[in-house]
Coordinates of C-alpha atoms in Angstrom, one line a residue:
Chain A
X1 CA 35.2 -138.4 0.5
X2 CA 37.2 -137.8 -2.4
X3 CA 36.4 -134.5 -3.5
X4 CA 35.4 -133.0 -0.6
X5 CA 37.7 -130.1 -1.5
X6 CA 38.6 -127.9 -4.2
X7 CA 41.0 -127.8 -7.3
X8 CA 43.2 -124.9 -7.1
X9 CA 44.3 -124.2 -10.3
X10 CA 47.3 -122.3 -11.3
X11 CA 46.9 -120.6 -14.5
X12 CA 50.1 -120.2 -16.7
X13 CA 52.8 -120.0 -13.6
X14 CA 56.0 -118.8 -14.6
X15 CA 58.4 -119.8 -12.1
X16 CA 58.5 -123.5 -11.1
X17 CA 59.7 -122.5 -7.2
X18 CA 56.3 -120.7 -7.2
X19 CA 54.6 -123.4 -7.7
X20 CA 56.4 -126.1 -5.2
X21 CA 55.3 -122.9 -2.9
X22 CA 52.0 -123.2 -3.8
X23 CA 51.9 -127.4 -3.4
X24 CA 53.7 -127.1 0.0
X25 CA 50.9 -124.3 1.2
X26 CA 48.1 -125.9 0.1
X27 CA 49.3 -128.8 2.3
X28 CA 49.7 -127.5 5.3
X29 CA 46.2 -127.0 5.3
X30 CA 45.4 -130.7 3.8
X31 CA 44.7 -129.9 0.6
X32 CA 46.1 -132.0 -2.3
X33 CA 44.5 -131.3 -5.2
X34 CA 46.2 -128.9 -8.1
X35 CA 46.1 -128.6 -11.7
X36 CA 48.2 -126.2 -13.9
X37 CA 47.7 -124.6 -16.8
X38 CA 50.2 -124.1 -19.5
X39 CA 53.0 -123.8 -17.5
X40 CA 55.6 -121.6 -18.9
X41 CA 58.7 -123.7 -18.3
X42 CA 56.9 -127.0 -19.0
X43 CA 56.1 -130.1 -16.9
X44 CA 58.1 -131.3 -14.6
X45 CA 59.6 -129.0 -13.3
X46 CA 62.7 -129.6 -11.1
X47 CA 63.0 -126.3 -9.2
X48 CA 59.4 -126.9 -7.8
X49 CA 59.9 -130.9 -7.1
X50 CA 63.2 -129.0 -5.1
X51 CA 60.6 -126.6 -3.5
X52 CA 58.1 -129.4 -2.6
X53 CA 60.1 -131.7 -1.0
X54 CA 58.6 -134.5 0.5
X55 CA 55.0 -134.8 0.9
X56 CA 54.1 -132.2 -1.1
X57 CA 55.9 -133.2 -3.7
X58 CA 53.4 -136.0 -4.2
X59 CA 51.1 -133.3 -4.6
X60 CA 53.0 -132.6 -8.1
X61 CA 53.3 -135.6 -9.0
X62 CA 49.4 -135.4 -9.1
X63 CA 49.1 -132.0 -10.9
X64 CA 47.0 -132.0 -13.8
X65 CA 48.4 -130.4 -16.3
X66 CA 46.2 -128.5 -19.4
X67 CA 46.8 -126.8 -22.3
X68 CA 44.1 -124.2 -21.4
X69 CA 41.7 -123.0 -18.6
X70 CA 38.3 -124.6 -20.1
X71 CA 40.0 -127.4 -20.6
X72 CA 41.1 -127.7 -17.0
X73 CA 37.8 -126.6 -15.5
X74 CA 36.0 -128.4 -17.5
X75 CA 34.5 -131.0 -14.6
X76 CA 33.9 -128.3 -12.3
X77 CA 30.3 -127.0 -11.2
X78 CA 31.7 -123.7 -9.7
X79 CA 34.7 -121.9 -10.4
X80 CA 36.8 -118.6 -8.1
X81 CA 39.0 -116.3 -9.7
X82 CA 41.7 -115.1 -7.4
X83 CA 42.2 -111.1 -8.2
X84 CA 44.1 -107.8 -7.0
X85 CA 42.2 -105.7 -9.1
X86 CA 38.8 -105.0 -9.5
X87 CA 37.4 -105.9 -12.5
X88 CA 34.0 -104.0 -13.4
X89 CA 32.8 -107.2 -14.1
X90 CA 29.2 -108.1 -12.7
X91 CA 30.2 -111.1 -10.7
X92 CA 30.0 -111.5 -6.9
X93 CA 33.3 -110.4 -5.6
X94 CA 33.8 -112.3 -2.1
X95 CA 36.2 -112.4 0.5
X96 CA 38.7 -115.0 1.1
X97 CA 36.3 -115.9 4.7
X98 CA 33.2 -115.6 2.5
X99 CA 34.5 -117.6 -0.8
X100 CA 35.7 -120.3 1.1
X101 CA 32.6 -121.0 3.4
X102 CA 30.7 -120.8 0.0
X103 CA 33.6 -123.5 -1.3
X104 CA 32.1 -125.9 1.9
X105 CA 29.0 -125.9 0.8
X106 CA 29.1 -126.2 -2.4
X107 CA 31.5 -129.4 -2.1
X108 CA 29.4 -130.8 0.9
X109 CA 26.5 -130.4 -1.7
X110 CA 28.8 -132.7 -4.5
X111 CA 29.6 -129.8 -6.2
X112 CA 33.2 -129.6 -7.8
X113 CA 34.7 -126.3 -7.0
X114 CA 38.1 -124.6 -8.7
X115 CA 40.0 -121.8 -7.6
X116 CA 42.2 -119.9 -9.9
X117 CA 45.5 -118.6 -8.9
X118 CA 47.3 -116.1 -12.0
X119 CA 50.6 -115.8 -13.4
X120 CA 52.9 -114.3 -11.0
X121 CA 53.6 -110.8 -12.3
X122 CA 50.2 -109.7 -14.1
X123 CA 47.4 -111.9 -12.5
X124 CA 44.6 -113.5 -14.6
X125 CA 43.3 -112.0 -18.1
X126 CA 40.4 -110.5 -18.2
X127 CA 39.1 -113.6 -20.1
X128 CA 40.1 -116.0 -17.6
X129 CA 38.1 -114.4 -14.9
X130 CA 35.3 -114.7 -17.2
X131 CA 35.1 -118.3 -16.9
X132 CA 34.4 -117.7 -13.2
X133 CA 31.1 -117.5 -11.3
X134 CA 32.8 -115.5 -9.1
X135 CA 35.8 -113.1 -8.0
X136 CA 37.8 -113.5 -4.4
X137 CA 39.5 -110.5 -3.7
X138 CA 41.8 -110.3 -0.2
X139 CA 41.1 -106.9 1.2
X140 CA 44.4 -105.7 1.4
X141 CA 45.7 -102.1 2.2
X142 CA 44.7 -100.2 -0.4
X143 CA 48.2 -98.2 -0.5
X144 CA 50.1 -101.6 -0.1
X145 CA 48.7 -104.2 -1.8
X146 CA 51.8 -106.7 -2.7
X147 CA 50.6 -110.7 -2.0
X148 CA 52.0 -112.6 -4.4
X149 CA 50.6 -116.0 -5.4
X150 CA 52.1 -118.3 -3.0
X151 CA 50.4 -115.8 -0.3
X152 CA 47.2 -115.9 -2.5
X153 CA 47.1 -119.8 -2.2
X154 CA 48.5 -119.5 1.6
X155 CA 45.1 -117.2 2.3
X156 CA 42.8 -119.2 0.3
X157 CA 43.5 -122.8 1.7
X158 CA 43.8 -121.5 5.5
X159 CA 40.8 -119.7 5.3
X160 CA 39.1 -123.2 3.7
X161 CA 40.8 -125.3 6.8
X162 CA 39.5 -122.3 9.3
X163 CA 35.8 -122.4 7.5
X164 CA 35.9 -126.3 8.0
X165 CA 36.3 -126.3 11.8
X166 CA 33.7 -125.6 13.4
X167 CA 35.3 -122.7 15.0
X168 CA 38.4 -123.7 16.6
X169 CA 37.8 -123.9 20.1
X170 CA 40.3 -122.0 22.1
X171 CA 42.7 -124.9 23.8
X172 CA 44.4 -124.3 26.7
X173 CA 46.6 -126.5 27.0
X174 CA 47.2 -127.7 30.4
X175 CA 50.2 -129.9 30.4
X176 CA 50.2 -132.1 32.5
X177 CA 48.4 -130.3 35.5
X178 CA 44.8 -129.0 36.5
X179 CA 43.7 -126.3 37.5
X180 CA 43.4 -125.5 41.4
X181 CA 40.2 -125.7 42.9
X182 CA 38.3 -123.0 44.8
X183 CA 39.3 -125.1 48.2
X184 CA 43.1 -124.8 47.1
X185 CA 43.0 -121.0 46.0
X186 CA 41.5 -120.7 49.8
X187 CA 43.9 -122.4 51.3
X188 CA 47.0 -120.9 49.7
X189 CA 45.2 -117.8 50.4
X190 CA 44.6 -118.6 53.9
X191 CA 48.9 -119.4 54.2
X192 CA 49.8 -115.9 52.8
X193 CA 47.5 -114.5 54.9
X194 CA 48.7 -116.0 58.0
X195 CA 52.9 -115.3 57.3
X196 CA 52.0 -111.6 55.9
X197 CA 49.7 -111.4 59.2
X198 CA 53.0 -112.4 61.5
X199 CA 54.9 -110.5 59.3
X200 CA 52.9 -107.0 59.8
X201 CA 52.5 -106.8 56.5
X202 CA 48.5 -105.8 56.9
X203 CA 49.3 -102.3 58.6
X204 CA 47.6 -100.2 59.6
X205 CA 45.4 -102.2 61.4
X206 CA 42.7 -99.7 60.1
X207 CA 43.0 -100.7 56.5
X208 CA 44.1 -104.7 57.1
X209 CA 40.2 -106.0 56.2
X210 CA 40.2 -104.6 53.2
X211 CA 43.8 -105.3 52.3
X212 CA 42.8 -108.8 52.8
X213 CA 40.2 -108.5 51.1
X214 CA 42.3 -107.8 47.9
X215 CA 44.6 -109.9 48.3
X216 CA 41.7 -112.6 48.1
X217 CA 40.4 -111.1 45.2
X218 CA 44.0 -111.4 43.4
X219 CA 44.5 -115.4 44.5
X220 CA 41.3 -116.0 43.2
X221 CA 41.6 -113.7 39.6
X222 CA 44.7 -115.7 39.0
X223 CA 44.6 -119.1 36.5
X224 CA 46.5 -120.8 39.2
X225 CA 47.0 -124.6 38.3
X226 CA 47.6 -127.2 40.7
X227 CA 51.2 -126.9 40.7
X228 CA 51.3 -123.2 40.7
X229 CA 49.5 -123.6 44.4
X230 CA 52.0 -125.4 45.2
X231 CA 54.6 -123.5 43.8
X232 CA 53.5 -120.5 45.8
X233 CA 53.1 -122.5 49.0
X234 CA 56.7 -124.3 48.3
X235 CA 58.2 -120.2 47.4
X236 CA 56.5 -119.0 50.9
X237 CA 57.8 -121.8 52.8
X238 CA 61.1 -121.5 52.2
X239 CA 61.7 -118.1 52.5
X240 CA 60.5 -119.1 56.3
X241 CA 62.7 -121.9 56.8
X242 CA 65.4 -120.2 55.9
X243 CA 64.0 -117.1 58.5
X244 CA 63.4 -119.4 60.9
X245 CA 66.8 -121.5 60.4
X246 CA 69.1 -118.9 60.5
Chain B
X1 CA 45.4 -93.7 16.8
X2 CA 49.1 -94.4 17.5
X3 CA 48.7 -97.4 19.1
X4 CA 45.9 -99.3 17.9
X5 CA 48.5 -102.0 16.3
X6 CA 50.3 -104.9 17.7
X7 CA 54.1 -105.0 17.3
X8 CA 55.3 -107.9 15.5
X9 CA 58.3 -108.9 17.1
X10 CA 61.0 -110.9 14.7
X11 CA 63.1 -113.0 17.4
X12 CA 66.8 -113.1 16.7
X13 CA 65.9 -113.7 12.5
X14 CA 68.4 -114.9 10.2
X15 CA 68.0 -113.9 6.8
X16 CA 67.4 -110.2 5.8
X17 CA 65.1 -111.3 2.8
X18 CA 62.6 -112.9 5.5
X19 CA 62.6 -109.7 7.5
X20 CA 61.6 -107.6 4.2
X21 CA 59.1 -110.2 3.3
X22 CA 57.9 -109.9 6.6
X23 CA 57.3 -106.3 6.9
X24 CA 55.9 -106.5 3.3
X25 CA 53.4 -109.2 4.5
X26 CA 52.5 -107.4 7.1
X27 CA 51.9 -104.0 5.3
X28 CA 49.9 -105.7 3.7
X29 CA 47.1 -105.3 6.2
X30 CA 48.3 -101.7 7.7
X31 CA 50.6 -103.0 9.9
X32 CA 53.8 -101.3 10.4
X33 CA 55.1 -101.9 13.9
X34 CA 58.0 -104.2 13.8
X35 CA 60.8 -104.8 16.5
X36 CA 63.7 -107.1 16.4
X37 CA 65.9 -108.6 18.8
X38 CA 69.6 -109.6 18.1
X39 CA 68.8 -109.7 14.2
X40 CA 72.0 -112.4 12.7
X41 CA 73.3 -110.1 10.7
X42 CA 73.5 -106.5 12.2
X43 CA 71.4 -103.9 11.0
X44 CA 70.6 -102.3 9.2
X45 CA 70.4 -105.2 6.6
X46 CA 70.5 -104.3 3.0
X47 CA 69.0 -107.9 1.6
X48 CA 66.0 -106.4 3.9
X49 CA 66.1 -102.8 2.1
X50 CA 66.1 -104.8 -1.3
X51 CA 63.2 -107.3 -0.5
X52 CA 61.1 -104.2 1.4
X53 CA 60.8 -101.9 -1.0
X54 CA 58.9 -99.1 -1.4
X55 CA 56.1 -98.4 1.6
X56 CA 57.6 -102.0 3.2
X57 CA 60.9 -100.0 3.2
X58 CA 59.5 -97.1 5.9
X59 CA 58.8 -100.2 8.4
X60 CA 62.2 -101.4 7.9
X61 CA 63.4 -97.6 9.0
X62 CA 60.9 -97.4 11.5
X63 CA 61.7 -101.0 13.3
X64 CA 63.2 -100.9 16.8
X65 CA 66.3 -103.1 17.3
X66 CA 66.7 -104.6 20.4
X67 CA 69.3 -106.9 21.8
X68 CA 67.6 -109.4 24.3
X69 CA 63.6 -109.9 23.9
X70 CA 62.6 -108.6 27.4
X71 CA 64.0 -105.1 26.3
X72 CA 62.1 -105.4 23.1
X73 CA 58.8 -106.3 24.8
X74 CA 59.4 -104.0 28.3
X75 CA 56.6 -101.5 27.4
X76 CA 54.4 -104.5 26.5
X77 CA 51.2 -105.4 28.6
X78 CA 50.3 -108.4 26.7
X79 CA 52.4 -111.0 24.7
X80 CA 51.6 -114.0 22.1
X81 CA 54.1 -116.4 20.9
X82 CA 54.2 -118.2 17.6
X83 CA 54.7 -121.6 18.2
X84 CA 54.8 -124.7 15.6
X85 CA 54.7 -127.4 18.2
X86 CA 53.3 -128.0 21.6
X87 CA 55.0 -127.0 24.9
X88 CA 53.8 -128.9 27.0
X89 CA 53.1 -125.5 29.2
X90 CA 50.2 -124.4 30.5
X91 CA 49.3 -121.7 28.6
X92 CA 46.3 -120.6 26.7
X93 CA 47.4 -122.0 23.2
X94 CA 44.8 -120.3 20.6
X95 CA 44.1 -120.3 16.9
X96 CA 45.4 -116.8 14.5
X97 CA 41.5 -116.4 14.7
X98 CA 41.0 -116.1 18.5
X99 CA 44.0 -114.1 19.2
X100 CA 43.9 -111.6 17.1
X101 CA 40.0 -111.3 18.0
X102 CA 41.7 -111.0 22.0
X103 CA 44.2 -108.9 20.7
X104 CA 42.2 -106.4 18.9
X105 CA 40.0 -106.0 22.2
X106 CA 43.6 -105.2 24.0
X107 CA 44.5 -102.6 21.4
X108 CA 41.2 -101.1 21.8
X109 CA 41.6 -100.8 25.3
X110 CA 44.7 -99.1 25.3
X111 CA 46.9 -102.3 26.1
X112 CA 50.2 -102.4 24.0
X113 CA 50.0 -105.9 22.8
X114 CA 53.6 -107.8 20.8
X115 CA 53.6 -110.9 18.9
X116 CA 56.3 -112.8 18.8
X117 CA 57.8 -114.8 16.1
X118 CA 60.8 -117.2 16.4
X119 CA 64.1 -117.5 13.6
X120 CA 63.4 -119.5 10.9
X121 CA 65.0 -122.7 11.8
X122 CA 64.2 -123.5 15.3
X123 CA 61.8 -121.3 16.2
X124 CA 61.3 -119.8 19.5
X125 CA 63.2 -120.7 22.2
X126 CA 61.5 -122.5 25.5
X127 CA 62.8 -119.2 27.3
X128 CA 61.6 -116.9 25.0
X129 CA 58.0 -118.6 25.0
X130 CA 58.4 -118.4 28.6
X131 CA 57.7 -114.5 28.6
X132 CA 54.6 -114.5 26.7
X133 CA 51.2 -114.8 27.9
X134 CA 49.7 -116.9 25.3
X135 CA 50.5 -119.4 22.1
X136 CA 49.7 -118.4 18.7
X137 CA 49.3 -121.9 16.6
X138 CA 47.7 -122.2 12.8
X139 CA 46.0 -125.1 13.1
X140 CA 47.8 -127.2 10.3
X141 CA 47.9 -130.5 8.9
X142 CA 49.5 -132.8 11.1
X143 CA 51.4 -134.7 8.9
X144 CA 52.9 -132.0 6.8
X145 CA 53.3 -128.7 8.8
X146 CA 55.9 -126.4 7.1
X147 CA 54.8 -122.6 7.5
X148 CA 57.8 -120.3 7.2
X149 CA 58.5 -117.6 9.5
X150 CA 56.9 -115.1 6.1
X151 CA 53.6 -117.0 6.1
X152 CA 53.1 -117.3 10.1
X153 CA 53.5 -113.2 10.0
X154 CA 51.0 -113.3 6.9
X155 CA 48.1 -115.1 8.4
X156 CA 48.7 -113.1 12.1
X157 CA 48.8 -109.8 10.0
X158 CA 45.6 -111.3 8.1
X159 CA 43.4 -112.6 11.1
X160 CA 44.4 -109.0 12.4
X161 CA 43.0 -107.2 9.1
X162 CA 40.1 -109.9 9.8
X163 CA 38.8 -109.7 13.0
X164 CA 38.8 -105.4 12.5
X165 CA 36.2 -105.6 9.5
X166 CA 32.9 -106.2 10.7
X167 CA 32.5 -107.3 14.4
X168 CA 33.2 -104.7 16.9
X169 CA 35.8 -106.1 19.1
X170 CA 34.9 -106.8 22.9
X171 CA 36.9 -104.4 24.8
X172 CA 38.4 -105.5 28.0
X173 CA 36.9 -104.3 30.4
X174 CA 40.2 -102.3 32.8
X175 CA 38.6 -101.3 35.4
X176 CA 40.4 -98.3 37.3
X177 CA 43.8 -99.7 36.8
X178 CA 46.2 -101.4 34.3
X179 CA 47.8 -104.6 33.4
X180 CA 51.7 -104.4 34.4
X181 CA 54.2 -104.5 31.3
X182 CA 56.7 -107.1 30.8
X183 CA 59.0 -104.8 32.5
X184 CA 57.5 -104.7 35.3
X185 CA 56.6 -108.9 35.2
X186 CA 60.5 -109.1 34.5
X187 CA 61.7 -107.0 37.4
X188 CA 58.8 -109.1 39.4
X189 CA 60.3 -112.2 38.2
X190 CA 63.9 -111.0 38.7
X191 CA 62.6 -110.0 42.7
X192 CA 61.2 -113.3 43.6
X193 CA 64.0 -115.3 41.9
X194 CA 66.8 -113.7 43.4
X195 CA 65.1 -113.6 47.1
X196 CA 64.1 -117.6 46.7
X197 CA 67.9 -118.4 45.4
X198 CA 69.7 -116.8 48.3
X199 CA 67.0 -119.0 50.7
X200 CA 68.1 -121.9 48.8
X201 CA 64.8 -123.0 46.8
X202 CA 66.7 -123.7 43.8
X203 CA 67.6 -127.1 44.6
X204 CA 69.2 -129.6 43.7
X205 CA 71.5 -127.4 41.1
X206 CA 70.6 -129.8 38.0
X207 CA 66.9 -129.0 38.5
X208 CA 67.4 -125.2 39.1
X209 CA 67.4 -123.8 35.5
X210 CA 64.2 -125.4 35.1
X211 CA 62.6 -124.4 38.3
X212 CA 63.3 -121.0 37.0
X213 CA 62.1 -121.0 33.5
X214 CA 58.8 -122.7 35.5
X215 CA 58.6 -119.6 38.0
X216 CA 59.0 -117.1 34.8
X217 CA 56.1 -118.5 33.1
X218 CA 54.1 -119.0 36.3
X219 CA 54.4 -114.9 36.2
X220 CA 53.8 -114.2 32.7
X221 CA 50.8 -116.4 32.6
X222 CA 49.1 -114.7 35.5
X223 CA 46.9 -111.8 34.2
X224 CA 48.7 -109.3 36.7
X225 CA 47.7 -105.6 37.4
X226 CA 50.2 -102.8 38.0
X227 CA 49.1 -102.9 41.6
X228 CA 49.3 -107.2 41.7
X229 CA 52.6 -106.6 40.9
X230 CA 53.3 -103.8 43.2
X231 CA 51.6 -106.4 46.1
X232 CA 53.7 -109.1 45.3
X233 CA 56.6 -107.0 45.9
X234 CA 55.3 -105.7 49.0
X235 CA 54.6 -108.9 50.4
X236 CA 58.3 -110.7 49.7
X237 CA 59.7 -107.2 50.9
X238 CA 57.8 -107.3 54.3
X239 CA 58.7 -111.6 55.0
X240 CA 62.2 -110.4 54.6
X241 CA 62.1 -107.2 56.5
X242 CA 60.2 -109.3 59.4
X243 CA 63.0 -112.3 58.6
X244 CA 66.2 -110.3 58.5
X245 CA 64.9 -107.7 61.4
X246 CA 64.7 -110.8 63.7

């Protein structure tokens, strides 16, 4: 599926670090596909094949580079504009979460979809954004708003990876181990109860049902794993041994 | 609402330009609780100051400094690390998503909730992860996975900004009592390990620091109350009494 994802497009970037930034974020979410327009410092650029590095250096190496934004969204059915500001332009103005589920669909449908990314210091023109169909706009603190465009790209290509999976199911990652079963949590609960029994721990003798009672209550609210029952049973024993040994 | 934030926690970070960009990133999305333990250079740090700035800068005066991570996380009832790679622990290991969805329900129910983030080399330590209650991992590409310390605290601060637009979160429900701080998990921790090493469960000596760093996250996995803890205490204190009476 080779363009099952879309062209992020960096319009006139000044500084070439920026934009090994921008290749090594877009990666991280699996994302290999940039063009640039009218770079200021030309093309290549050393000091973003330094900021690549590896892999995502091969992501420059298949920048396309264009004289001008038409020219470089030419073969593209939908186009984003990434903006700070708004723009009192009427054009939808989405989300990064909303943009980028729209982004699925339209490249699931076969669609070629850009995203455009500005200069560093002022952002897209005014005409720019008027090639889009529409605006994504990070709601950022409105007395703080600061992302600059490596951030921008960051936000747009994890929100494209997060939109793809079909929400990420929480993992818990077990290890190596399982989690107890009911007949363990009882029976580890049944060896406290025994030693704190001997021990006169469930005093007074008025209040030691319900105290037990808890006490179940806790084993059994616990995430105990296999080898935390043992744990507890291996803690609980010797402390004994040791009373009983000496 | 004082507290309706997490703390983002910077773990023992190198460069002061990270820790600016950090508070910048987060400030971003109206966060301006940040902590840090044992920063390299001292502080305060004045390549911090310069890379703040502005509004960033008032987080940077505001930040607690603390010298070990269980200080800087005492008054904290719930914990998520920032981890690159698998531990291999057992220990709910979620996406940015669905822990900042489970740490804006903590917030909301009063819970003072930290998230940790590891120096830019190595990242967290095995101990430090060991204190935490869950992983925070961003879901990247596996064969090129190279977020910086700056963009881990970006997407945390984002999914925070996120998760607080449109759903209202799922409060925990507390019943009539409270989850224990990492205080009070600490001193718990500090009872049981001190108790089990005089009665010789450390053993053999190569395997004990393990054993313990397994104990510590045994405890700061378990989703214990104030009064859980105050139990557990109870119960070693009374198999001792009963040991060392007779």
């Amino acid at each position: 599926m080779p363009d099952l994802q879309p062209v992020f497009v960096l319009v006139r970037p000044q500084m070439g670090e920026n934009i090994g930034a921008a290749a090594r974020a877009m990666l991280n979410f699996a994302l290999d596909r940039m063009r640039l327009v009218d770079p200021r410092d030309g093309w290549p650029n050393p000091r973003a094949v330094a900021m690549a590095s590896g892999a995502a250096g091969r992501v420059l190496d298949h920048a396309g580079v264009f004289a001008t934004l038409p020219e470089a969204v030419a073969d593209c059915a939908y186009v984003f504009a990434t903006t700070a500001r708004g723009r009192e332009l009427t054009k939808p103005v989405m989300t990064p979460e909303r943009a980028m589920e729209h982004a699925r669909a339209l490249c699931e449908g076969g669609q070629k979809v850009a995203i455009l990314f500005g200069p560093e210091r002022a952002g897209l023109e005014n005409e720019d954004v008027a090639r889009a169909n529409a605006i994504i706009s990070v709601p950022v603190n409105p007395d703080f708003a600061s992302l600059n465009l490596g951030q921008a790209v960051l936000l747009c290509a994890y929100e494209w990876m997060r939109q793809g999976s079909d929400r990420p199911p929480e993992v818990v990652e077990m290890g190596r181990t399982e989690f107890a079963s009911r007949i363990e949590i009882d029976r580890l609960g049944d060896h406290f109860e025994e030693r704190l029994d001997e021990a006169g721990f469930f005093f007074p003798a008025t209040r030691a049902e319900g105290m037990k009672l808890n006490l179940r209550n806790l084993w059994s609210r616990m995430p105990l794993t296999r080898a935390d029952v043992q744990t507890f049973h291996g803690m609980l024993r010797q402390i004994l041994r040791k009373r009983d040994g000496g």
